[in-house]
Amino acid sequence: MNKISKGQLFTLNFTSGAFFVFSARYAQNLSELVATAISAVIIAAVILIFAAITKNKKPNIFINAVMFAVLLCAGAGCIASFFNAQNNADFGIDHKLLCAVLLGCAVIYCASLKLNAAARSSSIVFAATIFALVLLLIGAFPKLRLSRIDLSFDLKKSFDYCLTAISNTAIAAVAAALLIKRPKSGFGGYMSLGIVCASILSIVLSILAICIGNVDAPKYFELAKAAQPFSVQSGEWIYIIIYGMLSVLCLSLIVNLAADCLLQVFPKIRFQTVISALLTFVCAHLMTRFSLSTQTVLAASSIGAVVLLSAMLFIPKTRYQKDS
Amino acid sequence: MFEELKNESIIPDLDENIKRIEAICNDTSDLLVNRFRCGNVNACLLCCEAMFSTAMITELVLHPLMWVPESINDAYTLFDFIQNKLLLSADRLEVTNYADLFRTLNSGFAVVIADGIPLALSFGVQGFERRSVGEPSSEGNILGSHEGFCEVIRINMSLLRRRLKSPLFHMELFTLGTECKTDVCLCYMHDRVSKDFIAQIKQRLRKIELEAILTSGYVRPFLESERAHIFDSVGTSERPDVVCAKLIEGRVALLIDGIPFALTMPKLITESFQTLDDYCFKPFYATFIRLLKYAAFFISIFLPSIYVAFGVHHPDMLNPTLMDILREGEEKAPFPLLAEALGVLLMYEIIRESGLRLPRGVGGTVSIVGGLIIGDAAVSSGLISTPMLTIAAVSVLSGFVISDFAPQIAILRIVFLICGGLFGLFGIAAGATVVLFNICATESFGYPISSPISPFDLKAMRDTALRLGFRRLQKGNFTIKKLRSGEHGDE
């Protein structure tokens, strides 16, 4: 296994989480905000449980195969989210096939490198994301009207939204794959922290979107357009670039992990990265062909993660060996 | 050839020996053969024309040889007397085969052979014409030393030794190139470099089977990783003071005879943003300059591509005033924005390259013709818009700030321009991520070149993003050893 530090695991999870946060619909009232917070806690808890279960365990072929399927679903969901965002934002490239080819080429190259290239890149993308968010906050601050927050609380709405939020976080699948590859103790906490931070980001952006008003889905781009930093129009190009980087990073990470799982299942396979990337894109295409919503596919990956969680319980503990 | 000669011992018979030497070098005109009688033994002094100093050969070899007593009758006693009783050159070698004989002879040594002994004595009396130690041409400096490396490896070694008097500073001399046998010297601080690191460098150098080492570019690919990488993982410097600073931080330097540059390993990307002058100015100003360099790096690569992406794909992102100015400028230009930008940047590259290769006087004229006349004519005739020329000029000037990255900037600027022109901002983002991954995947002998930014090291930031004062920098001597993959941020 490539050498990845705890800090890098945090940034990997945060940046992947941030991609899903930026792609998704934000909470629109207090009930949904509470639901977002609850879902974050639940996912963090699941990851901690997963970390405890996978500790010192080496996954077998079955686990790797399930993980591969889960990651394909997560990747397909990721691509669907990306194209959903592309429909709603000015990416500069309207032709979907061309966009998919560009994204695919970038992802195949990035995923073919070692996992620690993704880990190191995530630290830099993390810093750039934080910079963009600070700009966003500066831009949004003068337009904030706290009175716009709907303070009414509905438990049923909250519960429904919580389920949606949980099924949306395919990032849990990424965390699970990373944990399987890194079965040492002490990493689950950092991953959970990454996801909790991404959820906090979601809550903050939701509050900003509510307080600014007139912001439609996908909120990130609308919010960026509404909150121009220092009142300079065209400031939103920064957010598009950050989103583009996050999408390539997140998808590369998923494809890289999927390729590794594929290699574990078929040790003699070649071009596993290209195969994984192509299968992910095929899954995303089939998803749109059969009109499956992103949410359905991400829910499937979450179910897969639960299957994994259960399956890992029956794997005997093996002595952890540090790969070179 | 050298490999074959290594196994061929020197012939004891003097006449046969001289015949063999002349045969090996094909009666080359610059081989000087001076037969003489020393004591009661026939001997011969061999040297290569214009490679030795007449004064030194007279004082260190010919004059002492006159003191050999007449009573010496055999070559063994003669060589023993020369070696142990006469005060000759400090740099002397006993040579037993023709490979070493020719290597020393062609390096400017005087070689003494005698009748009846399969041995030759070589004395360092080099005195060939060379460029003296001068001001570095590629690394300008205001307040520091004005000494730069020259082409002679031994002088370069002395330039380093003069600055690093520590006994822990180690220099290891060996040869590379199967035919040229170029001298190279590995320099490092014993206590700051792991044995494993040195072993890796030596192992890679041993893989070099080139016939000649004529520039540092011959060696560099063997020291870099085999994976395709955009940025260099081996650095170069023309300044002995800069190399000393790198050695103190735990890097390894490689000097090559005939090349006025030292190669340094590992090279981190952030090193290119540091100059010696940073340490002469006040910390606040040095920090400002350093941040300016980081900004200039991004401007030089991304400015034309973002401008074209805005113009072609995202005009609504510009504010109305700026939009009007750009539209006014671009309306008159006959070419699409991407083609225009590509044309301007390629024209700049052509002018730069032509100015570089021509003689200095003509080069200046080319710059004036290219920059002023063609630029002005192109704008006034409407071929190129003024905003485009301004953007290109700002981008090119920003690139000069970090001269280390000139090749990378030139290529990346055009690549991103195409990405931005064809795919808009998303194209730039995707391209930037690919480059970022490439940088993060590149390692130099186990050191990620993206460190200390990623993996992050707070202590190293004192002299990376910032430049703190020496009162703080002197605390806890920083060496790059801890940045090695597995010893720091990466686990």
JSON list of C-alpha atoms in Angstrom, two decimals, chain B residues 301 304-306 308-309 337-338 341-343 345 388 412-422 428:
[
{"chain": "B", "resi": 301, "resn": "ILE", "atom": "CA", "xyz": [1.14, 29.68, -17.12]},
{"chain": "B", "resi": 304, "resn": "PRO", "atom": "CA", "xyz": [-3.36, 33.61, -21.56]},
{"chain": "B", "resi": 305, "resn": "SER", "atom": "CA", "xyz": [-5.51, 30.48, -21.15]},
{"chain": "B", "resi": 306, "resn": "ILE", "atom": "CA", "xyz": [-7.92, 32.14, -18.72]},
{"chain": "B", "resi": 308, "resn": "VAL", "atom": "CA", "xyz": [-8.98, 33.04, -23.99]},
{"chain": "B", "resi": 309, "resn": "ALA", "atom": "CA", "xyz": [-11.41, 30.88, -21.98]},
{"chain": "B", "resi": 337, "resn": "LEU", "atom": "CA", "xyz": [-9.02, 34.41, -30.12]},
{"chain": "B", "resi": 338, "resn": "LEU", "atom": "CA", "xyz": [-7.36, 31.00, -29.64]},
{"chain": "B", "resi": 341, "resn": "ALA", "atom": "CA", "xyz": [-3.10, 33.80, -28.75]},
{"chain": "B", "resi": 342, "resn": "LEU", "atom": "CA", "xyz": [-1.30, 30.74, -30.10]},
{"chain": "B", "resi": 343, "resn": "GLY", "atom": "CA", "xyz": [0.23, 32.86, -32.87]},
{"chain": "B", "resi": 345, "resn": "LEU", "atom": "CA", "xyz": [3.01, 32.95, -28.06]},
{"chain": "B", "resi": 388, "resn": "MET", "atom": "CA", "xyz": [-3.92, 40.06, -26.44]},
{"chain": "B", "resi": 412, "resn": "LEU", "atom": "CA", "xyz": [2.38, 24.37, -20.13]},
{"chain": "B", "resi": 413, "resn": "ARG", "atom": "CA", "xyz": [1.35, 27.87, -21.24]},
{"chain": "B", "resi": 414, "resn": "ILE", "atom": "CA", "xyz": [0.53, 26.56, -24.71]},
{"chain": "B", "resi": 415, "resn": "VAL", "atom": "CA", "xyz": [-1.10, 23.36, -23.42]},
{"chain": "B", "resi": 416, "resn": "PHE", "atom": "CA", "xyz": [-3.36, 25.29, -21.05]},
{"chain": "B", "resi": 417, "resn": "LEU", "atom": "CA", "xyz": [-4.11, 27.81, -23.78]},
{"chain": "B", "resi": 418, "resn": "ILE", "atom": "CA", "xyz": [-5.42, 25.00, -25.98]},
{"chain": "B", "resi": 419, "resn": "CYS", "atom": "CA", "xyz": [-7.35, 23.49, -23.04]},
{"chain": "B", "resi": 420, "resn": "GLY", "atom": "CA", "xyz": [-8.90, 26.87, -22.19]},
{"chain": "B", "resi": 421, "resn": "GLY", "atom": "CA", "xyz": [-9.64, 27.72, -25.81]},
{"chain": "B", "resi": 422, "resn": "LEU", "atom": "CA", "xyz": [-11.28, 24.38, -26.60]},
{"chain": "B", "resi": 428, "resn": "ILE", "atom": "CA", "xyz": [-8.08, 24.40, -17.56]}
]
